[in-house]
Short mmCIF file of C-alpha atoms in Angstrom, two decimals:
data_model
loop_
_atom_site.label_atom_id
_atom_site.label_comp_id
_atom_site.label_asym_id
_atom_site.label_seq_id
_atom_site.Cartn_x
_atom_site.Cartn_y
_atom_site.Cartn_z
CA UNK A 234 126.25 30.81 25.20
CA UNK A 235 122.98 31.62 23.48
CA UNK A 236 119.64 31.48 25.25
CA UNK A 237 117.64 28.44 24.09
CA UNK A 238 114.42 30.37 24.62
CA UNK A 239 114.99 33.67 22.75
CA UNK A 240 118.37 33.21 21.06
CA UNK A 241 120.03 36.24 22.74
CA UNK A 242 123.45 36.06 24.36
CA UNK A 243 123.23 34.89 28.00
CA UNK A 244 125.05 36.70 30.82
CA UNK A 245 126.61 34.18 33.21
CA UNK A 246 123.78 31.73 33.96
CA UNK A 247 120.72 33.68 32.84
CA UNK A 248 119.25 35.62 29.94
CA UNK A 249 118.78 39.35 30.52
CA UNK A 250 116.01 39.55 27.93
CA UNK A 251 113.56 36.74 28.67
CA UNK A 252 114.63 35.66 32.18
CA UNK A 253 115.63 32.10 31.28
CA UNK A 254 118.15 30.54 33.67
CA UNK A 255 120.55 27.71 32.79
CA UNK A 256 118.81 25.39 35.27
CA UNK A 257 115.54 25.66 33.30
CA UNK A 258 113.71 28.17 35.54
CA UNK A 259 112.56 31.63 34.59
CA UNK A 260 113.03 34.89 36.43
CA UNK A 261 109.60 36.45 36.61
CA UNK A 262 108.92 40.14 36.68
CA UNK A 263 106.77 41.11 39.61
CA UNK A 264 104.81 44.29 39.57
CA UNK A 265 104.91 46.03 42.91
CA UNK A 266 101.74 47.90 43.75
CA UNK A 267 102.29 50.91 45.96
CA UNK A 268 100.48 50.69 49.26
CA UNK A 269 98.28 53.51 50.46
CA UNK A 270 100.94 54.52 52.97
CA UNK A 271 103.55 54.73 50.20
CA UNK A 272 101.20 56.95 48.19
CA UNK A 273 100.83 59.39 51.07
CA UNK A 274 104.48 59.45 52.12
CA UNK A 275 105.86 59.56 48.59
CA UNK A 276 109.64 59.86 48.32
CA UNK A 277 110.07 60.00 52.09
CA UNK A 278 108.58 56.55 52.69
CA UNK A 279 111.90 54.81 53.42
CA UNK A 280 113.19 57.71 55.52
CA UNK A 281 110.15 57.76 57.77
CA UNK A 282 109.66 53.99 58.01
CA UNK A 283 113.32 53.49 58.96
CA UNK A 284 113.40 56.60 61.19
CA UNK A 285 116.42 58.01 59.34
CA UNK A 286 115.68 61.73 59.76
CA UNK A 287 117.11 62.02 63.25
CA UNK A 288 118.77 65.41 62.76
CA UNK A 289 115.57 67.11 61.58
CA UNK A 290 113.58 65.57 64.41
CA UNK A 291 116.24 66.51 66.98
CA UNK A 292 116.40 70.13 65.86
CA UNK A 293 112.64 70.69 65.53
CA UNK A 294 111.48 68.66 68.51
CA UNK A 295 107.71 68.99 68.89
CA UNK A 296 107.57 71.35 65.91
CA UNK A 297 108.47 68.35 63.74
CA UNK A 298 104.76 67.55 63.77
CA UNK A 299 104.06 70.97 62.25
CA UNK A 300 106.55 70.08 59.52
CA UNK A 301 104.63 66.85 58.95
CA UNK A 302 101.35 68.76 58.51
CA UNK A 303 100.01 68.27 62.06
CA UNK A 304 99.98 71.90 63.21
CA UNK A 305 97.72 71.52 66.25
CA UNK A 306 99.65 68.55 67.62
CA UNK A 307 103.02 70.24 67.11
CA UNK A 308 102.06 73.54 68.70
CA UNK A 309 100.27 71.80 71.58
CA UNK A 310 103.34 69.68 72.39
CA UNK A 311 105.60 72.73 72.07
CA UNK A 312 103.45 74.60 74.60
CA UNK A 313 103.49 71.53 76.85
CA UNK A 314 107.31 71.66 76.71
CA UNK A 315 107.23 75.28 77.85
CA UNK A 316 104.92 74.35 80.72
CA UNK A 317 107.30 71.54 81.73
CA UNK A 318 110.29 73.90 81.77
CA UNK A 319 108.36 76.34 83.95
CA UNK A 320 107.35 73.43 86.18
CA UNK A 321 111.02 72.61 86.66
CA UNK A 322 111.74 76.25 87.51
CA UNK A 323 108.88 76.41 90.02
CA UNK A 324 110.05 73.16 91.60
CA UNK A 325 113.42 74.75 92.35
CA UNK A 326 112.01 77.93 93.90
CA UNK A 327 112.15 78.41 97.63
CA UNK A 328 109.30 79.62 99.87
CA UNK A 329 109.94 83.31 99.14
CA UNK A 330 109.66 82.80 95.39
CA UNK A 331 113.38 83.21 94.76
CA UNK A 332 115.59 80.63 93.19
CA UNK A 333 118.19 78.91 95.31
CA UNK A 334 120.94 81.38 96.03
CA UNK A 335 123.59 78.77 96.70
CA UNK A 336 125.65 77.24 93.92
CA UNK A 337 124.56 73.65 94.60
CA UNK A 338 120.90 74.51 94.04
CA UNK A 339 121.72 76.27 90.78
CA UNK A 340 123.78 73.28 89.58
CA UNK A 341 120.88 70.94 90.32
CA UNK A 342 118.56 73.27 88.42
CA UNK A 343 120.87 73.38 85.41
CA UNK A 344 121.41 69.61 85.45
CA UNK A 345 117.65 69.01 85.68
CA UNK A 346 116.95 71.33 82.75
CA UNK A 347 119.72 69.73 80.70
CA UNK A 348 118.46 66.21 81.46
CA UNK A 349 114.89 67.18 80.59
CA UNK A 350 116.10 68.76 77.35
CA UNK A 351 118.05 65.64 76.35
CA UNK A 352 115.29 63.21 77.31
CA UNK A 353 112.77 65.34 75.47
CA UNK A 354 114.86 65.35 72.29
CA UNK A 355 115.57 61.61 72.56
CA UNK A 356 111.83 60.99 72.86
CA UNK A 357 111.08 62.95 69.69
CA UNK A 358 113.94 61.35 67.76
CA UNK A 359 112.74 57.90 68.81
CA UNK A 360 108.97 58.20 68.47
CA UNK A 361 107.99 61.20 66.31
CA UNK A 362 107.98 59.28 63.02
CA UNK A 363 105.94 56.46 64.55
CA UNK A 364 103.38 58.95 65.84
CA UNK A 365 103.21 60.54 62.38
CA UNK A 366 102.74 57.08 60.84
CA UNK A 367 99.89 56.40 63.25
CA UNK A 368 98.09 59.58 62.17
CA UNK A 369 98.81 58.86 58.50
CA UNK A 370 97.24 55.40 58.83
CA UNK A 371 94.19 56.95 60.49
CA UNK A 372 93.93 59.40 57.61
CA UNK A 373 94.13 56.50 55.15
CA UNK A 374 91.28 54.71 56.93
CA UNK A 375 89.12 57.84 56.76
CA UNK A 376 89.84 58.29 53.07
CA UNK A 377 89.15 54.60 52.37
CA UNK A 378 85.77 54.73 54.08
CA UNK A 379 84.72 58.07 52.62
CA UNK A 380 86.01 57.71 49.03
CA UNK A 381 86.03 53.99 48.28
CA UNK A 382 86.43 53.99 44.50
CA UNK A 383 88.21 57.33 44.18
CA UNK A 384 90.57 56.83 47.09
CA UNK A 385 93.74 56.88 44.95
CA UNK A 386 92.96 60.40 43.73
CA UNK A 387 92.62 61.64 47.30
CA UNK A 388 95.61 59.70 48.64
CA UNK A 389 97.92 61.27 46.08
CA UNK A 390 96.71 64.76 47.02
CA UNK A 391 97.51 64.35 50.73
CA UNK A 392 100.50 66.45 51.76
CA UNK A 393 102.71 64.86 54.37
CA UNK A 394 105.29 67.66 54.47
CA UNK A 395 104.32 71.29 54.81
CA UNK A 396 106.93 74.02 55.25
CA UNK A 397 104.29 76.73 55.69
CA UNK A 398 102.78 75.02 58.72
CA UNK A 399 106.28 74.70 60.18
CA UNK A 400 106.77 78.45 59.86
CA UNK A 401 103.35 79.09 61.42
CA UNK A 402 104.21 76.69 64.26
CA UNK A 403 107.52 78.45 64.92
CA UNK A 404 105.78 81.83 64.97
CA UNK A 405 103.15 80.54 67.41
CA UNK A 406 105.85 78.97 69.56
CA UNK A 407 107.96 82.14 69.69
CA UNK A 408 104.90 84.31 70.36
CA UNK A 409 104.66 82.76 73.83
CA UNK A 410 108.13 84.03 74.67
CA UNK A 411 107.28 87.50 73.37
CA UNK A 412 104.11 87.57 75.47
CA UNK A 413 106.00 86.35 78.55
CA UNK A 414 108.67 89.01 78.00
CA UNK A 415 106.03 91.74 77.71
CA UNK A 416 104.28 90.50 80.84
CA UNK A 417 107.58 90.38 82.73
CA UNK A 418 108.42 93.88 81.52
CA UNK A 419 105.08 95.16 82.78
CA UNK A 420 105.62 93.37 86.13
CA UNK A 421 102.68 91.00 85.77
CA UNK A 422 104.86 87.95 86.34
#
């Protein structure tokens, strides 16, 4: 059947060229304007909004924020994790400063560390993208107030993924263990 509007061949009940449908309506083309959040996130918009990058978040933990260009937040949370692990260790020490010498105490210690590790990772898998979105929306508000007419130029330049900051975060994170090893070697701990 030929389209009564443009004369082209119709596919099933509508025309692929002008949008005419056999019931007399037209399919209209809608132009989708990218939101400011889509401009900042770029290709990773759907992944972050739907929280689909669970493996990356699970592996990196707090350093995922370094990967998302929030170096201070990522390193601070990584150090907080270290402090929490040491808090668990100090909780299981006896009065003399030694760890429990019996097997039951060591099992409780290992179970507690394992549970903390799993809960910690589940927290980051569940909420890390939402925290990053919160900071991205704050950055958008700052850009909108500071650069009203030229905001699109600045929004496009914002990096939401930074591998270099991830490497710096990992180095800063591992430096704590090197310092603790040196202090333990010199008998300061």
